[in-house]
Amino acid sequence: MFGLMQQEELLISGLIDFAEKNHGETEIISRRVEGDVHRSNWAQVAKRSRQIANALHAMDLEVGARIATIAWNGYRHLELYFGVSGTARVLHTINPRLHPDQLAWIVNHAEDQVLCFDLSFLPLVKAIHTHTPTVKHWIALCDEDQLPKDTGIEGLQCYESWIGQHTDHYEWPMFDENTASSLCYTSGTTGHPKGVLYSHRSTLLHAFGSALPDVMNMSARDSVLPVVPMFHVNAWGLPYSAAMVGAKLVFPGPALDGKSVYELIEQEKVTFAAGVPTVWQMLLSHMLPLKAQFSSLKRTVIGGSACPPAMIEAFKSEYNVEVLHAWGMTELSPLGTLCSLKNKHNLLSPEEQMKIRLKQGRSFFGVLLKILDDQGQPQRHDGKSYGDLYAKGSWVIKKYFKEKDSALIDGWFPTGDVATIDEDGYMQVVDRTKDVIKSGGEWISSIDIENIAVSHPHVAMAACIGIPDPKWDERPIVVVVKKPNTALSKEELLAFYEGKTAKWQIPDDVIFVDAIPIGATGKILKTKLREELIQPQH
Ligand code: AMP
């Protein structure tokens, strides 16, 4: 027997309709590529996304056509999020930090037909436009008078004129909620990137889940700053969850340095921010010497790579900001776990609570996790036994775009991370499978070694890699960037490890460098470090 309730398709257009009708005046603030701060609101975004819908119809693009963006976080990008997907076409957000060859490869693989870009990426677009034959329309996200002449890009249009010719009268079409909505390629440190194709249903369920109080706790009282780029897994779904709850959105544009982010937080009374650890490192480095404080920021989600405990502690003790450590992947839309405490933890001391907060967190309704050993045997959830982490759920990938084979093993997605899960369901990433250091049959977590290094007051950044060792297979070394104007010797740092980890886990060597290579999504490029530091074996 079926239930007798209505079935409304879960569509992205429903989100923007809702935000317009119920939170129309709630502001959308963007620091633009031009440098100024632009003020819009949900009603404006809704109206302009309907103009985009009409503009796409006028271009005669079929349902399912891919419309690409190479853009920073801002209101025009947000309008495309709703305008493109709302018409059953697919928004393909591209990471501009990729090498132009890789970028062209992605555009061709996705068969993008329209490419919208911020003017600051004009040189990049010039470099690829003759290598991307599927793209028929080039749109610069700017006003007509900003559009440069003689770019050499045939048919280049400006966004404001493109949508400006069309009315905002438009009825969003109804279609199957499993229709594709957006496409994002994994960062792919080896081999070609792979496309993850989200659906309207997966996007909305992810938005429902991530807005929950124990997850991102999003509400209409929030002013949300997604520092995480809209080209990196849809800015962790924040544009959708903000529309769902009617939150104010504050976009930083290209200005991600500590000073700009701090000023924006203060000016727009941001209550909640989200980003990778490297961005927060820049923010704290800016604030510390100025003894600056936050007047509105209450919580920040940090994820994308392991958040050093020293950062979680600094936010809490010096700025009274709650850090919510989160774990996710492009293949998980991206949220898999978030670290919020349970009722029974209220009675614990701040030190005991901190021990839990350092973990990547527990999954929430909608995501299932399991850990298996090399033989595929389930590992105990005791916080100690570790194994390969698998995920399953309504916003977890089934298959990569255009790949023949399933991405799953026995119905579960192998994440490529090694993790523990404790009795209360809190997951802790030990390492990426390929980064874990195998020394004498035992495993050393590169994350643990890095966390100890960055807790030293003179260390700004650290990366641990394994180097081949004839006796132990691999031994850890740590690559370190010192804080400006500080002195630290190899011996001092190695002595600092004493008592903080088992003796055999202490790195064999410390290499001081001026900078550690960072990849397109703000993560340390260990592949590059290995290439640079490990001598080929003969
Ligand atoms: P991406 O798909 O580019 O977002 O990369 C996903 C990978 O980033 C995961 O498989 C993890 O290895 C890593 N990652 C994400 N969040 C965390 C975290 N909080 N701690 C450690 N690693 C993380």
mmCIF file with all atom_site columns, N, CA and C in Angstrom, residues 336-401:
data_model
loop_
_atom_site.group_PDB
_atom_site.id
_atom_site.type_symbol
_atom_site.label_atom_id
_atom_site.label_alt_id
_atom_site.label_comp_id
_atom_site.label_asym_id
_atom_site.label_entity_id
_atom_site.label_seq_id
_atom_site.pdbx_PDB_ins_code
_atom_site.Cartn_x
_atom_site.Cartn_y
_atom_site.Cartn_z
_atom_site.occupancy
_atom_site.B_iso_or_equiv
_atom_site.pdbx_formal_charge
_atom_site.auth_seq_id
_atom_site.auth_comp_id
_atom_site.auth_asym_id
_atom_site.auth_atom_id
_atom_site.pdbx_PDB_model_num
ATOM 1   N N  . GLY A 1 336 ? 30.409 14.549 4.565   1.00 0.00 ? 336 GLY A N  1
ATOM 2   C CA . GLY A 1 336 ? 30.291 13.186 5.072   1.00 0.00 ? 336 GLY A CA 1
ATOM 3   C C  . GLY A 1 336 ? 30.164 13.164 6.582   1.00 0.00 ? 336 GLY A C  1
ATOM 4   N N  . THR A 1 337 ? 30.974 13.959 7.251   1.00 0.00 ? 337 THR A N  1
ATOM 5   C CA . THR A 1 337 ? 30.901 14.033 8.717   1.00 0.00 ? 337 THR A CA 1
ATOM 6   C C  . THR A 1 337 ? 31.155 15.460 9.165   1.00 0.00 ? 337 THR A C  1
ATOM 7   N N  . LEU A 1 338 ? 30.670 15.770 10.358  1.00 0.00 ? 338 LEU A N  1
ATOM 8   C CA . LEU A 1 338 ? 30.969 17.057 10.974  1.00 0.00 ? 338 LEU A CA 1
ATOM 9   C C  . LEU A 1 338 ? 31.058 16.830 12.477  1.00 0.00 ? 338 LEU A C  1
ATOM 10  N N  . CYS A 1 339 ? 31.978 17.524 13.104  1.00 0.00 ? 339 CYS A N  1
ATOM 11  C CA . CYS A 1 339 ? 32.227 17.225 14.510  1.00 0.00 ? 339 CYS A CA 1
ATOM 12  C C  . CYS A 1 339 ? 31.468 18.159 15.439  1.00 0.00 ? 339 CYS A C  1
ATOM 13  N N  . SER A 1 340 ? 30.297 17.710 15.866  1.00 0.00 ? 340 SER A N  1
ATOM 14  C CA . SER A 1 340 ? 29.597 18.444 16.926  1.00 0.00 ? 340 SER A CA 1
ATOM 15  C C  . SER A 1 340 ? 29.396 17.472 18.082  1.00 0.00 ? 340 SER A C  1
ATOM 16  N N  . LEU A 1 341 ? 29.327 18.024 19.277  1.00 0.00 ? 341 LEU A N  1
ATOM 17  C CA . LEU A 1 341 ? 29.289 17.171 20.461  1.00 0.00 ? 341 LEU A CA 1
ATOM 18  C C  . LEU A 1 341 ? 27.888 16.614 20.685  1.00 0.00 ? 341 LEU A C  1
ATOM 19  N N  . LYS A 1 342 ? 27.800 15.634 21.599  1.00 0.00 ? 342 LYS A N  1
ATOM 20  C CA . LYS A 1 342 ? 26.508 15.063 21.974  1.00 0.00 ? 342 LYS A CA 1
ATOM 21  C C  . LYS A 1 342 ? 26.138 15.554 23.370  1.00 0.00 ? 342 LYS A C  1
ATOM 22  N N  . ASN A 1 343 ? 24.896 15.301 23.750  1.00 0.00 ? 343 ASN A N  1
ATOM 23  C CA . ASN A 1 343 ? 24.421 15.739 25.053  1.00 0.00 ? 343 ASN A CA 1
ATOM 24  C C  . ASN A 1 343 ? 25.334 15.255 26.181  1.00 0.00 ? 343 ASN A C  1
ATOM 25  N N  . LYS A 1 344 ? 25.773 13.986 26.101  1.00 0.00 ? 344 LYS A N  1
ATOM 26  C CA . LYS A 1 344 ? 26.573 13.446 27.212  1.00 0.00 ? 344 LYS A CA 1
ATOM 27  C C  . LYS A 1 344 ? 27.924 14.144 27.330  1.00 0.00 ? 344 LYS A C  1
ATOM 28  N N  . HIS A 1 345 ? 28.363 14.817 26.271  1.00 0.00 ? 345 HIS A N  1
ATOM 29  C CA . HIS A 1 345 ? 29.650 15.507 26.304  1.00 0.00 ? 345 HIS A CA 1
ATOM 30  C C  . HIS A 1 345 ? 29.581 16.847 27.035  1.00 0.00 ? 345 HIS A C  1
ATOM 31  N N  . ASN A 1 346 ? 28.334 17.321 27.311  1.00 0.00 ? 346 ASN A N  1
ATOM 32  C CA . ASN A 1 346 ? 28.203 18.609 28.011  1.00 0.00 ? 346 ASN A CA 1
ATOM 33  C C  . ASN A 1 346 ? 28.898 18.586 29.356  1.00 0.00 ? 346 ASN A C  1
ATOM 34  N N  . LEU A 1 347 ? 28.943 17.386 29.968  1.00 0.00 ? 347 LEU A N  1
ATOM 35  C CA . LEU A 1 347 ? 29.504 17.285 31.321  1.00 0.00 ? 347 LEU A CA 1
ATOM 36  C C  . LEU A 1 347 ? 31.024 17.213 31.310  1.00 0.00 ? 347 LEU A C  1
ATOM 37  N N  . LEU A 1 348 ? 31.610 17.041 30.139  1.00 0.00 ? 348 LEU A N  1
ATOM 38  C CA . LEU A 1 348 ? 33.076 16.882 30.087  1.00 0.00 ? 348 LEU A CA 1
ATOM 39  C C  . LEU A 1 348 ? 33.788 18.218 30.277  1.00 0.00 ? 348 LEU A C  1
ATOM 40  N N  . SER A 1 349 ? 35.037 18.120 30.717  1.00 0.00 ? 349 SER A N  1
ATOM 41  C CA . SER A 1 349 ? 35.852 19.334 30.866  1.00 0.00 ? 349 SER A CA 1
ATOM 42  C C  . SER A 1 349 ? 36.171 19.869 29.465  1.00 0.00 ? 349 SER A C  1
ATOM 43  N N  . PRO A 1 350 ? 36.532 21.159 29.358  1.00 0.00 ? 350 PRO A N  1
ATOM 44  C CA . PRO A 1 350 ? 36.895 21.711 28.038  1.00 0.00 ? 350 PRO A CA 1
ATOM 45  C C  . PRO A 1 350 ? 38.009 20.898 27.375  1.00 0.00 ? 350 PRO A C  1
ATOM 46  N N  . GLU A 1 351 ? 38.950 20.367 28.175  1.00 0.00 ? 351 GLU A N  1
ATOM 47  C CA . GLU A 1 351 ? 40.065 19.590 27.593  1.00 0.00 ? 351 GLU A CA 1
ATOM 48  C C  . GLU A 1 351 ? 39.537 18.292 26.980  1.00 0.00 ? 351 GLU A C  1
ATOM 49  N N  . GLU A 1 352 ? 38.611 17.639 27.703  1.00 0.00 ? 352 GLU A N  1
ATOM 50  C CA . GLU A 1 352 ? 38.047 16.387 27.196  1.00 0.00 ? 352 GLU A CA 1
ATOM 51  C C  . GLU A 1 352 ? 37.211 16.662 25.935  1.00 0.00 ? 352 GLU A C  1
ATOM 52  N N  . GLN A 1 353 ? 36.490 17.760 25.960  1.00 0.00 ? 353 GLN A N  1
ATOM 53  C CA . GLN A 1 353 ? 35.672 18.111 24.781  1.00 0.00 ? 353 GLN A CA 1
ATOM 54  C C  . GLN A 1 353 ? 36.568 18.361 23.581  1.00 0.00 ? 353 GLN A C  1
ATOM 55  N N  . MET A 1 354 ? 37.709 19.011 23.833  1.00 0.00 ? 354 MET A N  1
ATOM 56  C CA . MET A 1 354 ? 38.625 19.344 22.736  1.00 0.00 ? 354 MET A CA 1
ATOM 57  C C  . MET A 1 354 ? 39.120 18.079 22.054  1.00 0.00 ? 354 MET A C  1
ATOM 58  N N  . LYS A 1 355 ? 39.360 17.008 22.854  1.00 0.00 ? 355 LYS A N  1
ATOM 59  C CA . LYS A 1 355 ? 39.849 15.752 22.269  1.00 0.00 ? 355 LYS A CA 1
ATOM 60  C C  . LYS A 1 355 ? 38.862 15.235 21.221  1.00 0.00 ? 355 LYS A C  1
ATOM 61  N N  . ILE A 1 356 ? 37.571 15.442 21.477  1.00 0.00 ? 356 ILE A N  1
ATOM 62  C CA . ILE A 1 356 ? 36.557 14.979 20.514  1.00 0.00 ? 356 ILE A CA 1
ATOM 63  C C  . ILE A 1 356 ? 36.525 15.914 19.309  1.00 0.00 ? 356 ILE A C  1
ATOM 64  N N  . ARG A 1 357 ? 36.604 17.210 19.586  1.00 0.00 ? 357 ARG A N  1
ATOM 65  C CA . ARG A 1 357 ? 36.509 18.206 18.505  1.00 0.00 ? 357 ARG A CA 1
ATOM 66  C C  . ARG A 1 357 ? 37.609 18.064 17.459  1.00 0.00 ? 357 ARG A C  1
ATOM 67  N N  . LEU A 1 358 ? 38.729 17.438 17.859  1.00 0.00 ? 358 LEU A N  1
ATOM 68  C CA . LEU A 1 358 ? 39.842 17.289 16.933  1.00 0.00 ? 358 LEU A CA 1
ATOM 69  C C  . LEU A 1 358 ? 39.548 16.246 15.856  1.00 0.00 ? 358 LEU A C  1
ATOM 70  N N  . LYS A 1 359 ? 38.576 15.376 16.133  1.00 0.00 ? 359 LYS A N  1
ATOM 71  C CA . LYS A 1 359 ? 38.239 14.342 15.139  1.00 0.00 ? 359 LYS A CA 1
ATOM 72  C C  . LYS A 1 359 ? 37.453 14.984 13.988  1.00 0.00 ? 359 LYS A C  1
ATOM 73  N N  . GLN A 1 360 ? 37.325 14.245 12.878  1.00 0.00 ? 360 GLN A N  1
ATOM 74  C CA . GLN A 1 360 ? 36.610 14.798 11.723  1.00 0.00 ? 360 GLN A CA 1
ATOM 75  C C  . GLN A 1 360 ? 35.099 14.751 11.927  1.00 0.00 ? 360 GLN A C  1
ATOM 76  N N  . GLY A 1 361 ? 34.635 14.029 12.957  1.00 0.00 ? 361 GLY A N  1
ATOM 77  C CA . GLY A 1 361 ? 33.222 14.098 13.317  1.00 0.00 ? 361 GLY A CA 1
ATOM 78  C C  . GLY A 1 361 ? 32.425 12.864 12.989  1.00 0.00 ? 361 GLY A C  1
ATOM 79  N N  . ARG A 1 362 ? 31.127 12.985 13.240  1.00 0.00 ? 362 ARG A N  1
ATOM 80  C CA . ARG A 1 362 ? 30.260 11.826 13.023  1.00 0.00 ? 362 ARG A CA 1
ATOM 81  C C  . ARG A 1 362 ? 29.384 12.082 11.808  1.00 0.00 ? 362 ARG A C  1
ATOM 82  N N  . SER A 1 363 ? 28.952 10.990 11.183  1.00 0.00 ? 363 SER A N  1
ATOM 83  C CA . SER A 1 363 ? 28.079 11.155 10.034  1.00 0.00 ? 363 SER A CA 1
ATOM 84  C C  . SER A 1 363 ? 26.698 11.546 10.552  1.00 0.00 ? 363 SER A C  1
ATOM 85  N N  . PHE A 1 364 ? 25.895 12.091 9.696   1.00 0.00 ? 364 PHE A N  1
ATOM 86  C CA . PHE A 1 364 ? 24.545 12.496 10.085  1.00 0.00 ? 364 PHE A CA 1
ATOM 87  C C  . PHE A 1 364 ? 23.575 11.763 9.176   1.00 0.00 ? 364 PHE A C  1
ATOM 88  N N  . PHE A 1 365 ? 22.264 11.838 9.464   1.00 0.00 ? 365 PHE A N  1
ATOM 89  C CA . PHE A 1 365 ? 21.308 11.024 8.730   1.00 0.00 ? 365 PHE A CA 1
ATOM 90  C C  . PHE A 1 365 ? 21.457 11.264 7.225   1.00 0.00 ? 365 PHE A C  1
ATOM 91  N N  . GLY A 1 366 ? 21.643 10.186 6.494   1.00 0.00 ? 366 GLY A N  1
ATOM 92  C CA . GLY A 1 366 ? 21.828 10.322 5.044   1.00 0.00 ? 366 GLY A CA 1
ATOM 93  C C  . GLY A 1 366 ? 23.167 9.773  4.586   1.00 0.00 ? 366 GLY A C  1
ATOM 94  N N  . VAL A 1 367 ? 24.133 9.671  5.496   1.00 0.00 ? 367 VAL A N  1
ATOM 95  C CA . VAL A 1 367 ? 25.455 9.127  5.126   1.00 0.00 ? 367 VAL A CA 1
ATOM 96  C C  . VAL A 1 367 ? 25.768 7.929  6.031   1.00 0.00 ? 367 VAL A C  1
ATOM 97  N N  . LEU A 1 368 ? 26.134 6.809  5.421   1.00 0.00 ? 368 LEU A N  1
ATOM 98  C CA . LEU A 1 368 ? 26.581 5.652  6.191   1.00 0.00 ? 368 LEU A CA 1
ATOM 99  C C  . LEU A 1 368 ? 28.074 5.484  5.958   1.00 0.00 ? 368 LEU A C  1
ATOM 100 N N  . LEU A 1 369 ? 28.796 5.090  7.017   1.00 0.00 ? 369 LEU A N  1
ATOM 101 C CA . LEU A 1 369 ? 30.241 4.892  6.901   1.00 0.00 ? 369 LEU A CA 1
ATOM 102 C C  . LEU A 1 369 ? 30.619 3.514  7.416   1.00 0.00 ? 369 LEU A C  1
ATOM 103 N N  . LYS A 1 370 ? 31.661 2.924  6.822   1.00 0.00 ? 370 LYS A N  1
ATOM 104 C CA . LYS A 1 370 ? 32.215 1.700  7.398   1.00 0.00 ? 370 LYS A CA 1
ATOM 105 C C  . LYS A 1 370 ? 33.716 1.672  7.146   1.00 0.00 ? 370 LYS A C  1
ATOM 106 N N  . ILE A 1 371 ? 34.446 0.924  8.000   1.00 0.00 ? 371 ILE A N  1
ATOM 107 C CA . ILE A 1 371 ? 35.886 0.765  7.774   1.00 0.00 ? 371 ILE A CA 1
ATOM 108 C C  . ILE A 1 371 ? 36.209 -0.726 7.636   1.00 0.00 ? 371 ILE A C  1
ATOM 109 N N  . LEU A 1 372 ? 37.009 -1.022 6.625   1.00 0.00 ? 372 LEU A N  1
ATOM 110 C CA . LEU A 1 372 ? 37.366 -2.418 6.336   1.00 0.00 ? 372 LEU A CA 1
ATOM 111 C C  . LEU A 1 372 ? 38.885 -2.563 6.294   1.00 0.00 ? 372 LEU A C  1
ATOM 112 N N  . ASP A 1 373 ? 39.381 -3.726 6.719   1.00 0.00 ? 373 ASP A N  1
ATOM 113 C CA . ASP A 1 373 ? 40.828 -3.960 6.611   1.00 0.00 ? 373 ASP A CA 1
ATOM 114 C C  . ASP A 1 373 ? 41.177 -4.432 5.191   1.00 0.00 ? 373 ASP A C  1
ATOM 115 N N  . ASP A 1 374 ? 42.465 -4.745 4.977   1.00 0.00 ? 374 ASP A N  1
ATOM 116 C CA . ASP A 1 374 ? 42.934 -5.126 3.643   1.00 0.00 ? 374 ASP A CA 1
ATOM 117 C C  . ASP A 1 374 ? 42.181 -6.323 3.068   1.00 0.00 ? 374 ASP A C  1
ATOM 118 N N  . GLN A 1 375 ? 41.702 -7.195 3.976   1.00 0.00 ? 375 GLN A N  1
ATOM 119 C CA . GLN A 1 375 ? 40.981 -8.402 3.514   1.00 0.00 ? 375 GLN A CA 1
ATOM 120 C C  . GLN A 1 375 ? 39.480 -8.153 3.360   1.00 0.00 ? 375 GLN A C  1
ATOM 121 N N  . GLY A 1 376 ? 39.063 -6.901 3.532   1.00 0.00 ? 376 GLY A N  1
ATOM 122 C CA . GLY A 1 376 ? 37.641 -6.577 3.406   1.00 0.00 ? 376 GLY A CA 1
ATOM 123 C C  . GLY A 1 376 ? 36.841 -6.895 4.655   1.00 0.00 ? 376 GLY A C  1
ATOM 124 N N  . GLN A 1 377 ? 37.541 -7.120 5.779   1.00 0.00 ? 377 GLN A N  1
ATOM 125 C CA . GLN A 1 377 ? 36.830 -7.429 7.027   1.00 0.00 ? 377 GLN A CA 1
ATOM 126 C C  . GLN A 1 377 ? 36.471 -6.139 7.778   1.00 0.00 ? 377 GLN A C  1
ATOM 127 N N  . PRO A 1 378 ? 35.214 -6.021 8.267   1.00 0.00 ? 378 PRO A N  1
ATOM 128 C CA . PRO A 1 378 ? 34.824 -4.816 9.018   1.00 0.00 ? 378 PRO A CA 1
ATOM 129 C C  . PRO A 1 378 ? 35.692 -4.646 10.263  1.00 0.00 ? 378 PRO A C  1
ATOM 130 N N  . GLN A 1 379 ? 36.108 -3.426 10.528  1.00 0.00 ? 379 GLN A N  1
ATOM 131 C CA . GLN A 1 379 ? 36.925 -3.137 11.708  1.00 0.00 ? 379 GLN A CA 1
ATOM 132 C C  . GLN A 1 379 ? 36.041 -2.642 12.843  1.00 0.00 ? 379 GLN A C  1
ATOM 133 N N  . ARG A 1 380 ? 36.524 -2.880 14.067  1.00 0.00 ? 380 ARG A N  1
ATOM 134 C CA . ARG A 1 380 ? 35.732 -2.485 15.240  1.00 0.00 ? 380 ARG A CA 1
ATOM 135 C C  . ARG A 1 380 ? 35.642 -0.963 15.344  1.00 0.00 ? 380 ARG A C  1
ATOM 136 N N  . HIS A 1 381 ? 34.489 -0.487 15.824  1.00 0.00 ? 381 HIS A N  1
ATOM 137 C CA . HIS A 1 381 ? 34.330 0.946  16.073  1.00 0.00 ? 381 HIS A CA 1
ATOM 138 C C  . HIS A 1 381 ? 34.772 1.216  17.508  1.00 0.00 ? 381 HIS A C  1
ATOM 139 N N  . ASP A 1 382 ? 36.097 1.237  17.713  1.00 0.00 ? 382 ASP A N  1
ATOM 140 C CA . ASP A 1 382 ? 36.632 1.438  19.061  1.00 0.00 ? 382 ASP A CA 1
ATOM 141 C C  . ASP A 1 382 ? 37.574 2.641  19.117  1.00 0.00 ? 382 ASP A C  1
ATOM 142 N N  . GLY A 1 383 ? 37.629 3.397  18.006  1.00 0.00 ? 383 GLY A N  1
ATOM 143 C CA . GLY A 1 383 ? 38.480 4.588  17.983  1.00 0.00 ? 383 GLY A CA 1
ATOM 144 C C  . GLY A 1 383 ? 39.953 4.259  17.788  1.00 0.00 ? 383 GLY A C  1
ATOM 145 N N  . LYS A 1 384 ? 40.285 2.951  17.717  1.00 0.00 ? 384 LYS A N  1
ATOM 146 C CA . LYS A 1 384 ? 41.692 2.566  17.547  1.00 0.00 ? 384 LYS A CA 1
ATOM 147 C C  . LYS A 1 384 ? 41.907 1.776  16.260  1.00 0.00 ? 384 LYS A C  1
ATOM 148 N N  . SER A 1 385 ? 41.013 0.817  16.004  1.00 0.00 ? 385 SER A N  1
ATOM 149 C CA . SER A 1 385 ? 41.179 -0.023 14.819  1.00 0.00 ? 385 SER A CA 1
ATOM 150 C C  . SER A 1 385 ? 40.951 0.828  13.585  1.00 0.00 ? 385 SER A C  1
ATOM 151 N N  . TYR A 1 386 ? 41.899 0.753  12.654  1.00 0.00 ? 386 TYR A N  1
ATOM 152 C CA . TYR A 1 386 ? 41.718 1.575  11.464  1.00 0.00 ? 386 TYR A CA 1
ATOM 153 C C  . TYR A 1 386 ? 41.585 0.716  10.220  1.00 0.00 ? 386 TYR A C  1
ATOM 154 N N  . GLY A 1 387 ? 40.996 1.315  9.203   1.00 0.00 ? 387 GLY A N  1
ATOM 155 C CA . GLY A 1 387 ? 40.814 0.599  7.951   1.00 0.00 ? 387 GLY A CA 1
ATOM 156 C C  . GLY A 1 387 ? 40.404 1.560  6.853   1.00 0.00 ? 387 GLY A C  1
ATOM 157 N N  . ASP A 1 388 ? 40.197 1.024  5.647   1.00 0.00 ? 388 ASP A N  1
ATOM 158 C CA . ASP A 1 388 ? 39.775 1.853  4.525   1.00 0.00 ? 388 ASP A CA 1
ATOM 159 C C  . ASP A 1 388 ? 38.332 2.305  4.749   1.00 0.00 ? 388 ASP A C  1
ATOM 160 N N  . LEU A 1 389 ? 38.115 3.592  4.528   1.00 0.00 ? 389 LEU A N  1
ATOM 161 C CA . LEU A 1 389 ? 36.803 4.183  4.804   1.00 0.00 ? 389 LEU A CA 1
ATOM 162 C C  . LEU A 1 389 ? 35.908 4.116  3.565   1.00 0.00 ? 389 LEU A C  1
ATOM 163 N N  . TYR A 1 390 ? 34.706 3.595  3.748   1.00 0.00 ? 390 TYR A N  1
ATOM 164 C CA . TYR A 1 390 ? 33.712 3.496  2.661   1.00 0.00 ? 390 TYR A CA 1
ATOM 165 C C  . TYR A 1 390 ? 32.481 4.313  3.044   1.00 0.00 ? 390 TYR A C  1
ATOM 166 N N  . ALA A 1 391 ? 31.815 4.883  2.042   1.00 0.00 ? 391 ALA A N  1
ATOM 167 C CA . ALA A 1 391 ? 30.608 5.679  2.307   1.00 0.00 ? 391 ALA A CA 1
ATOM 168 C C  . ALA A 1 391 ? 29.477 5.250  1.386   1.00 0.00 ? 391 ALA A C  1
ATOM 169 N N  . LYS A 1 392 ? 28.260 5.525  1.859   1.00 0.00 ? 392 LYS A N  1
ATOM 170 C CA . LYS A 1 392 ? 27.052 5.141  1.114   1.00 0.00 ? 392 LYS A CA 1
ATOM 171 C C  . LYS A 1 392 ? 25.971 6.149  1.486   1.00 0.00 ? 392 LYS A C  1
ATOM 172 N N  . GLY A 1 393 ? 25.139 6.521  0.544   1.00 0.00 ? 393 GLY A N  1
ATOM 173 C CA . GLY A 1 393 ? 24.053 7.434  0.901   1.00 0.00 ? 393 GLY A CA 1
ATOM 174 C C  . GLY A 1 393 ? 23.499 8.165  -0.306  1.00 0.00 ? 393 GLY A C  1
ATOM 175 N N  . SER A 1 394 ? 22.452 8.948  -0.076  1.00 0.00 ? 394 SER A N  1
ATOM 176 C CA . SER A 1 394 ? 21.705 9.560  -1.183  1.00 0.00 ? 394 SER A CA 1
ATOM 177 C C  . SER A 1 394 ? 22.455 10.691 -1.869  1.00 0.00 ? 394 SER A C  1
ATOM 178 N N  . TRP A 1 395 ? 23.533 11.197 -1.263  1.00 0.00 ? 395 TRP A N  1
ATOM 179 C CA . TRP A 1 395 ? 24.319 12.224 -1.970  1.00 0.00 ? 395 TRP A CA 1
ATOM 180 C C  . TRP A 1 395 ? 25.758 11.747 -2.171  1.00 0.00 ? 395 TRP A C  1
ATOM 181 N N  . VAL A 1 396 ? 25.919 10.407 -2.234  1.00 0.00 ? 396 VAL A N  1
ATOM 182 C CA . VAL A 1 396 ? 27.236 9.807  -2.496  1.00 0.00 ? 396 VAL A CA 1
ATOM 183 C C  . VAL A 1 396 ? 27.253 9.307  -3.945  1.00 0.00 ? 396 VAL A C  1
ATOM 184 N N  . ILE A 1 397 ? 28.389 9.477  -4.627  1.00 0.00 ? 397 ILE A N  1
ATOM 185 C CA . ILE A 1 397 ? 28.501 9.096  -6.045  1.00 0.00 ? 397 ILE A CA 1
ATOM 186 C C  . ILE A 1 397 ? 28.201 7.600  -6.269  1.00 0.00 ? 397 ILE A C  1
ATOM 187 N N  . LYS A 1 398 ? 27.655 7.339  -7.490  1.00 0.00 ? 398 LYS A N  1
ATOM 188 C CA . LYS A 1 398 ? 27.427 5.947  -7.913  1.00 0.00 ? 398 LYS A CA 1
ATOM 189 C C  . LYS A 1 398 ? 28.433 5.623  -9.016  1.00 0.00 ? 398 LYS A C  1
ATOM 190 N N  . LYS A 1 399 ? 28.640 6.608  -9.901  1.00 0.00 ? 399 LYS A N  1
ATOM 191 C CA . LYS A 1 399 ? 29.444 6.395  -11.104 1.00 0.00 ? 399 LYS A CA 1
ATOM 192 C C  . LYS A 1 399 ? 29.988 7.743  -11.556 1.00 0.00 ? 399 LYS A C  1
ATOM 193 N N  . TYR A 1 400 ? 31.227 7.778  -12.066 1.00 0.00 ? 400 TYR A N  1
ATOM 194 C CA . TYR A 1 400 ? 31.757 9.044  -12.583 1.00 0.00 ? 400 TYR A CA 1
ATOM 195 C C  . TYR A 1 400 ? 31.159 9.330  -13.957 1.00 0.00 ? 400 TYR A C  1
ATOM 196 N N  . PHE A 1 401 ? 31.117 10.618 -14.300 1.00 0.00 ? 401 PHE A N  1
ATOM 197 C CA . PHE A 1 401 ? 30.551 11.065 -15.569 1.00 0.00 ? 401 PHE A CA 1
ATOM 198 C C  . PHE A 1 401 ? 31.289 10.408 -16.737 1.00 0.00 ? 401 PHE A C  1
#
